[in-house]
Amino acid sequence: MAVHSAGSPAWPESDKNETLMAMLSNELSLREEKRALRRAMAEQRDALTREDRERMVGQATELLLDLPEMRLARTVAGFVSTRSEVDTEQLLGEFRRRGIAVVLPRVSTGLIPPRLRFHRVEKKSDLVFGIFGLLEPGSDSPDCPEVAPQDIDVFMVPGLAFDKRGARIGYGGGYYDELAAYVRAHPDATSALFVGFAYDFQLLETCPTGEWDVPLDCIVTDERVVRCRESND
């Protein structure tokens, strides 16, 4: 006979099982929804012509450079574009010309968060292929000193889909969610801006999200700037 402590309601084993199954089903549904959306957005991005890509990248670059936060930034975390992502090379070069320090992410194999570490990079030849086959700063290069995340003013965030609430569908590793949570909780952090940088068709009405997904502050596309906190008000 099962014994329950006084004042604690009995919870039948069948109800526990049903609740666990429902939670598992919801988690699997969320994963499947995200996976399908990643595939669809990647296909749409891959289908862009070179002319359309260059035009849209130029427009998005101008809008990002016009952000008030960019005029005040001393250090910006960019990213090295891969596959058919919005090309950041022109933008990173303009940051350097304006005297803004450019740092780029490296995936750390250590267990201490955040798993994304940032190093100052002056030229593309300072990059090496990392553990996922993507270009990143060398961890032991004297030409690429590491910069603490809490000392960075603006983080540019890649992704496959975004919405006006700041929700984002990345590539499934959770690196930027972990990073944003770490920076926002750090007592010495600047009031860093996390900016999604993408083509406008990647900005959707809504993105599926889970409890560990951390929203962005702003989305910049080739057509508009969305302030996510204002959209949530």
JSON list of N, CA and C in Angstrom, two decimals, residues 78-82 87-89 92 96 102-107 117-131 133-145:
[
{"chain": "A", "resi": 78, "resn": "GLY", "atom": "N", "xyz": [31.37, 40.13, -34.05]},
{"chain": "A", "resi": 78, "resn": "GLY", "atom": "CA", "xyz": [30.75, 39.76, -35.32]},
{"chain": "A", "resi": 78, "resn": "GLY", "atom": "C", "xyz": [30.70, 38.24, -35.44]},
{"chain": "A", "resi": 79, "resn": "PHE", "atom": "N", "xyz": [30.50, 37.78, -36.66]},
{"chain": "A", "resi": 79, "resn": "PHE", "atom": "CA", "xyz": [30.60, 36.34, -36.93]},
{"chain": "A", "resi": 79, "resn": "PHE", "atom": "C", "xyz": [31.08, 36.17, -38.35]},
{"chain": "A", "resi": 80, "resn": "VAL", "atom": "N", "xyz": [31.73, 35.06, -38.61]},
{"chain": "A", "resi": 80, "resn": "VAL", "atom": "CA", "xyz": [32.21, 34.74, -39.95]},
{"chain": "A", "resi": 80, "resn": "VAL", "atom": "C", "xyz": [31.09, 34.02, -40.69]},
{"chain": "A", "resi": 81, "resn": "SER", "atom": "N", "xyz": [30.60, 34.63, -41.74]},
{"chain": "A", "resi": 81, "resn": "SER", "atom": "CA", "xyz": [29.47, 34.05, -42.46]},
{"chain": "A", "resi": 81, "resn": "SER", "atom": "C", "xyz": [29.84, 32.70, -43.08]},
{"chain": "A", "resi": 82, "resn": "THR", "atom": "N", "xyz": [28.89, 31.80, -43.03]},
{"chain": "A", "resi": 82, "resn": "THR", "atom": "CA", "xyz": [29.09, 30.48, -43.62]},
{"chain": "A", "resi": 82, "resn": "THR", "atom": "C", "xyz": [27.85, 30.11, -44.43]},
{"chain": "A", "resi": 87, "resn": "ASP", "atom": "N", "xyz": [26.42, 38.03, -45.62]},
{"chain": "A", "resi": 87, "resn": "ASP", "atom": "CA", "xyz": [27.88, 38.20, -45.62]},
{"chain": "A", "resi": 87, "resn": "ASP", "atom": "C", "xyz": [28.28, 39.37, -44.72]},
{"chain": "A", "resi": 88, "resn": "THR", "atom": "N", "xyz": [29.15, 39.11, -43.77]},
{"chain": "A", "resi": 88, "resn": "THR", "atom": "CA", "xyz": [29.56, 40.15, -42.82]},
{"chain": "A", "resi": 88, "resn": "THR", "atom": "C", "xyz": [30.91, 40.77, -43.14]},
{"chain": "A", "resi": 89, "resn": "GLU", "atom": "N", "xyz": [31.58, 40.32, -44.18]},
{"chain": "A", "resi": 89, "resn": "GLU", "atom": "CA", "xyz": [32.96, 40.78, -44.42]},
{"chain": "A", "resi": 89, "resn": "GLU", "atom": "C", "xyz": [33.03, 42.29, -44.61]},
{"chain": "A", "resi": 92, "resn": "LEU", "atom": "N", "xyz": [32.40, 44.06, -41.16]},
{"chain": "A", "resi": 92, "resn": "LEU", "atom": "CA", "xyz": [33.51, 43.97, -40.22]},
{"chain": "A", "resi": 92, "resn": "LEU", "atom": "C", "xyz": [34.65, 44.89, -40.63]},
{"chain": "A", "resi": 96, "resn": "ARG", "atom": "N", "xyz": [36.30, 48.19, -38.43]},
{"chain": "A", "resi": 96, "resn": "ARG", "atom": "CA", "xyz": [37.73, 48.45, -38.20]},
{"chain": "A", "resi": 96, "resn": "ARG", "atom": "C", "xyz": [38.13, 49.83, -38.69]},
{"chain": "A", "resi": 102, "resn": "VAL", "atom": "N", "xyz": [37.02, 44.57, -33.47]},
{"chain": "A", "resi": 102, "resn": "VAL", "atom": "CA", "xyz": [36.19, 43.45, -33.93]},
{"chain": "A", "resi": 102, "resn": "VAL", "atom": "C", "xyz": [36.67, 42.17, -33.26]},
{"chain": "A", "resi": 103, "resn": "VAL", "atom": "N", "xyz": [35.77, 41.50, -32.59]},
{"chain": "A", "resi": 103, "resn": "VAL", "atom": "CA", "xyz": [36.08, 40.19, -32.01]},
{"chain": "A", "resi": 103, "resn": "VAL", "atom": "C", "xyz": [35.19, 39.14, -32.68]},
{"chain": "A", "resi": 104, "resn": "LEU", "atom": "N", "xyz": [35.73, 37.94, -32.80]},
{"chain": "A", "resi": 104, "resn": "LEU", "atom": "CA", "xyz": [35.00, 36.85, -33.46]},
{"chain": "A", "resi": 104, "resn": "LEU", "atom": "C", "xyz": [34.95, 35.64, -32.54]},
{"chain": "A", "resi": 105, "resn": "PRO", "atom": "N", "xyz": [33.91, 34.82, -32.70]},
{"chain": "A", "resi": 105, "resn": "PRO", "atom": "CA", "xyz": [33.72, 33.69, -31.77]},
{"chain": "A", "resi": 105, "resn": "PRO", "atom": "C", "xyz": [34.58, 32.48, -32.09]},
{"chain": "A", "resi": 106, "resn": "ARG", "atom": "N", "xyz": [34.95, 31.80, -31.01]},
{"chain": "A", "resi": 106, "resn": "ARG", "atom": "CA", "xyz": [35.62, 30.51, -31.09]},
{"chain": "A", "resi": 106, "resn": "ARG", "atom": "C", "xyz": [34.85, 29.54, -30.19]},
{"chain": "A", "resi": 107, "resn": "VAL", "atom": "N", "xyz": [34.60, 28.34, -30.67]},
{"chain": "A", "resi": 107, "resn": "VAL", "atom": "CA", "xyz": [33.91, 27.34, -29.87]},
{"chain": "A", "resi": 107, "resn": "VAL", "atom": "C", "xyz": [34.91, 26.66, -28.95]},
{"chain": "A", "resi": 117, "resn": "ARG", "atom": "N", "xyz": [33.87, 31.72, -26.96]},
{"chain": "A", "resi": 117, "resn": "ARG", "atom": "CA", "xyz": [34.89, 32.65, -26.51]},
{"chain": "A", "resi": 117, "resn": "ARG", "atom": "C", "xyz": [35.21, 33.61, -27.65]},
{"chain": "A", "resi": 118, "resn": "PHE", "atom": "N", "xyz": [35.62, 34.80, -27.32]},
{"chain": "A", "resi": 118, "resn": "PHE", "atom": "CA", "xyz": [35.82, 35.83, -28.34]},
{"chain": "A", "resi": 118, "resn": "PHE", "atom": "C", "xyz": [37.25, 36.35, -28.35]},
{"chain": "A", "resi": 119, "resn": "HIS", "atom": "N", "xyz": [37.77, 36.52, -29.57]},
{"chain": "A", "resi": 119, "resn": "HIS", "atom": "CA", "xyz": [39.14, 36.99, -29.75]},
{"chain": "A", "resi": 119, "resn": "HIS", "atom": "C", "xyz": [39.16, 38.14, -30.76]},
{"chain": "A", "resi": 120, "resn": "ARG", "atom": "N", "xyz": [40.01, 39.12, -30.48]},
{"chain": "A", "resi": 120, "resn": "ARG", "atom": "CA", "xyz": [40.16, 40.23, -31.41]},
{"chain": "A", "resi": 120, "resn": "ARG", "atom": "C", "xyz": [40.86, 39.73, -32.67]},
{"chain": "A", "resi": 121, "resn": "VAL", "atom": "N", "xyz": [40.31, 40.10, -33.82]},
{"chain": "A", "resi": 121, "resn": "VAL", "atom": "CA", "xyz": [40.84, 39.65, -35.11]},
{"chain": "A", "resi": 121, "resn": "VAL", "atom": "C", "xyz": [40.99, 40.86, -36.02]},
{"chain": "A", "resi": 122, "resn": "GLU", "atom": "N", "xyz": [42.16, 41.02, -36.60]},
{"chain": "A", "resi": 122, "resn": "GLU", "atom": "CA", "xyz": [42.43, 42.15, -37.50]},
{"chain": "A", "resi": 122, "resn": "GLU", "atom": "C", "xyz": [42.36, 41.76, -38.96]},
{"chain": "A", "resi": 123, "resn": "LYS", "atom": "N", "xyz": [42.63, 40.50, -39.26]},
{"chain": "A", "resi": 123, "resn": "LYS", "atom": "CA", "xyz": [42.64, 40.07, -40.66]},
{"chain": "A", "resi": 123, "resn": "LYS", "atom": "C", "xyz": [42.20, 38.62, -40.78]},
{"chain": "A", "resi": 124, "resn": "LYS", "atom": "N", "xyz": [41.65, 38.30, -41.95]},
{"chain": "A", "resi": 124, "resn": "LYS", "atom": "CA", "xyz": [41.08, 36.98, -42.16]},
{"chain": "A", "resi": 124, "resn": "LYS", "atom": "C", "xyz": [42.12, 35.87, -42.06]},
{"chain": "A", "resi": 125, "resn": "SER", "atom": "N", "xyz": [43.38, 36.19, -42.37]},
{"chain": "A", "resi": 125, "resn": "SER", "atom": "CA", "xyz": [44.43, 35.17, -42.32]},
{"chain": "A", "resi": 125, "resn": "SER", "atom": "C", "xyz": [44.72, 34.71, -40.89]},
{"chain": "A", "resi": 126, "resn": "ASP", "atom": "N", "xyz": [44.17, 35.41, -39.89]},
{"chain": "A", "resi": 126, "resn": "ASP", "atom": "CA", "xyz": [44.34, 34.99, -38.49]},
{"chain": "A", "resi": 126, "resn": "ASP", "atom": "C", "xyz": [43.38, 33.88, -38.10]},
{"chain": "A", "resi": 127, "resn": "LEU", "atom": "N", "xyz": [42.47, 33.51, -39.00]},
{"chain": "A", "resi": 127, "resn": "LEU", "atom": "CA", "xyz": [41.46, 32.50, -38.69]},
{"chain": "A", "resi": 127, "resn": "LEU", "atom": "C", "xyz": [41.93, 31.10, -39.06]},
{"chain": "A", "resi": 128, "resn": "VAL", "atom": "N", "xyz": [41.48, 30.13, -38.29]},
{"chain": "A", "resi": 128, "resn": "VAL", "atom": "CA", "xyz": [41.78, 28.72, -38.56]},
{"chain": "A", "resi": 128, "resn": "VAL", "atom": "C", "xyz": [40.46, 27.95, -38.54]},
{"chain": "A", "resi": 129, "resn": "PHE", "atom": "N", "xyz": [40.50, 26.72, -39.00]},
{"chain": "A", "resi": 129, "resn": "PHE", "atom": "CA", "xyz": [39.29, 25.90, -38.97]},
{"chain": "A", "resi": 129, "resn": "PHE", "atom": "C", "xyz": [39.13, 25.28, -37.58]},
{"chain": "A", "resi": 130, "resn": "GLY", "atom": "N", "xyz": [37.92, 25.49, -37.00]},
{"chain": "A", "resi": 130, "resn": "GLY", "atom": "CA", "xyz": [37.64, 24.99, -35.65]},
{"chain": "A", "resi": 130, "resn": "GLY", "atom": "C", "xyz": [37.07, 23.60, -35.65]},
{"chain": "A", "resi": 131, "resn": "ILE", "atom": "N", "xyz": [36.50, 23.20, -34.50]},
{"chain": "A", "resi": 131, "resn": "ILE", "atom": "CA", "xyz": [36.06, 21.82, -34.33]},
{"chain": "A", "resi": 131, "resn": "ILE", "atom": "C", "xyz": [34.87, 21.45, -35.21]},
{"chain": "A", "resi": 133, "resn": "GLY", "atom": "N", "xyz": [34.59, 22.70, -38.31]},
{"chain": "A", "resi": 133, "resn": "GLY", "atom": "CA", "xyz": [34.98, 23.00, -39.67]},
{"chain": "A", "resi": 133, "resn": "GLY", "atom": "C", "xyz": [34.69, 24.42, -40.10]},
{"chain": "A", "resi": 134, "resn": "LEU", "atom": "N", "xyz": [34.43, 25.31, -39.13]},
{"chain": "A", "resi": 134, "resn": "LEU", "atom": "CA", "xyz": [34.15, 26.71, -39.42]},
{"chain": "A", "resi": 134, "resn": "LEU", "atom": "C", "xyz": [35.37, 27.56, -39.07]},
{"chain": "A", "resi": 135, "resn": "LEU", "atom": "N", "xyz": [35.54, 28.67, -39.78]},
{"chain": "A", "resi": 135, "resn": "LEU", "atom": "CA", "xyz": [36.66, 29.56, -39.50]},
{"chain": "A", "resi": 135, "resn": "LEU", "atom": "C", "xyz": [36.46, 30.29, -38.18]},
{"chain": "A", "resi": 136, "resn": "GLU", "atom": "N", "xyz": [37.50, 30.30, -37.36]},
{"chain": "A", "resi": 136, "resn": "GLU", "atom": "CA", "xyz": [37.43, 30.97, -36.07]},
{"chain": "A", "resi": 136, "resn": "GLU", "atom": "C", "xyz": [38.85, 31.37, -35.65]},
{"chain": "A", "resi": 137, "resn": "PRO", "atom": "N", "xyz": [38.97, 32.26, -34.66]},
{"chain": "A", "resi": 137, "resn": "PRO", "atom": "CA", "xyz": [40.31, 32.64, -34.21]},
{"chain": "A", "resi": 137, "resn": "PRO", "atom": "C", "xyz": [41.04, 31.46, -33.56]},
{"chain": "A", "resi": 138, "resn": "GLY", "atom": "N", "xyz": [42.35, 31.43, -33.71]},
{"chain": "A", "resi": 138, "resn": "GLY", "atom": "CA", "xyz": [43.13, 30.40, -33.03]},
{"chain": "A", "resi": 138, "resn": "GLY", "atom": "C", "xyz": [43.19, 30.69, -31.53]},
{"chain": "A", "resi": 139, "resn": "SER", "atom": "N", "xyz": [43.03, 29.66, -30.73]},
{"chain": "A", "resi": 139, "resn": "SER", "atom": "CA", "xyz": [42.96, 29.87, -29.28]},
{"chain": "A", "resi": 139, "resn": "SER", "atom": "C", "xyz": [44.28, 30.32, -28.68]},
{"chain": "A", "resi": 140, "resn": "ASP", "atom": "N", "xyz": [45.40, 29.98, -29.32]},
{"chain": "A", "resi": 140, "resn": "ASP", "atom": "CA", "xyz": [46.71, 30.32, -28.76]},
{"chain": "A", "resi": 140, "resn": "ASP", "atom": "C", "xyz": [47.48, 31.31, -29.61]},
{"chain": "A", "resi": 141, "resn": "SER", "atom": "N", "xyz": [46.81, 32.00, -30.51]},
{"chain": "A", "resi": 141, "resn": "SER", "atom": "CA", "xyz": [47.49, 32.96, -31.38]},
{"chain": "A", "resi": 141, "resn": "SER", "atom": "C", "xyz": [47.76, 34.26, -30.64]},
{"chain": "A", "resi": 142, "resn": "PRO", "atom": "N", "xyz": [49.02, 34.72, -30.61]},
{"chain": "A", "resi": 142, "resn": "PRO", "atom": "CA", "xyz": [49.32, 36.00, -29.95]},
{"chain": "A", "resi": 142, "resn": "PRO", "atom": "C", "xyz": [48.70, 37.19, -30.68]},
{"chain": "A", "resi": 143, "resn": "ASP", "atom": "N", "xyz": [48.34, 36.99, -31.95]},
{"chain": "A", "resi": 143, "resn": "ASP", "atom": "CA", "xyz": [47.73, 38.07, -32.73]},
{"chain": "A", "resi": 143, "resn": "ASP", "atom": "C", "xyz": [46.23, 38.19, -32.48]},
{"chain": "A", "resi": 144, "resn": "CYS", "atom": "N", "xyz": [45.65, 37.24, -31.74]},
{"chain": "A", "resi": 144, "resn": "CYS", "atom": "CA", "xyz": [44.20, 37.24, -31.50]},
{"chain": "A", "resi": 144, "resn": "CYS", "atom": "C", "xyz": [43.93, 37.14, -30.00]},
{"chain": "A", "resi": 145, "resn": "PRO", "atom": "N", "xyz": [44.16, 38.21, -29.25]},
{"chain": "A", "resi": 145, "resn": "PRO", "atom": "CA", "xyz": [43.94, 38.15, -27.80]},
{"chain": "A", "resi": 145, "resn": "PRO", "atom": "C", "xyz": [42.47, 37.92, -27.47]}
]
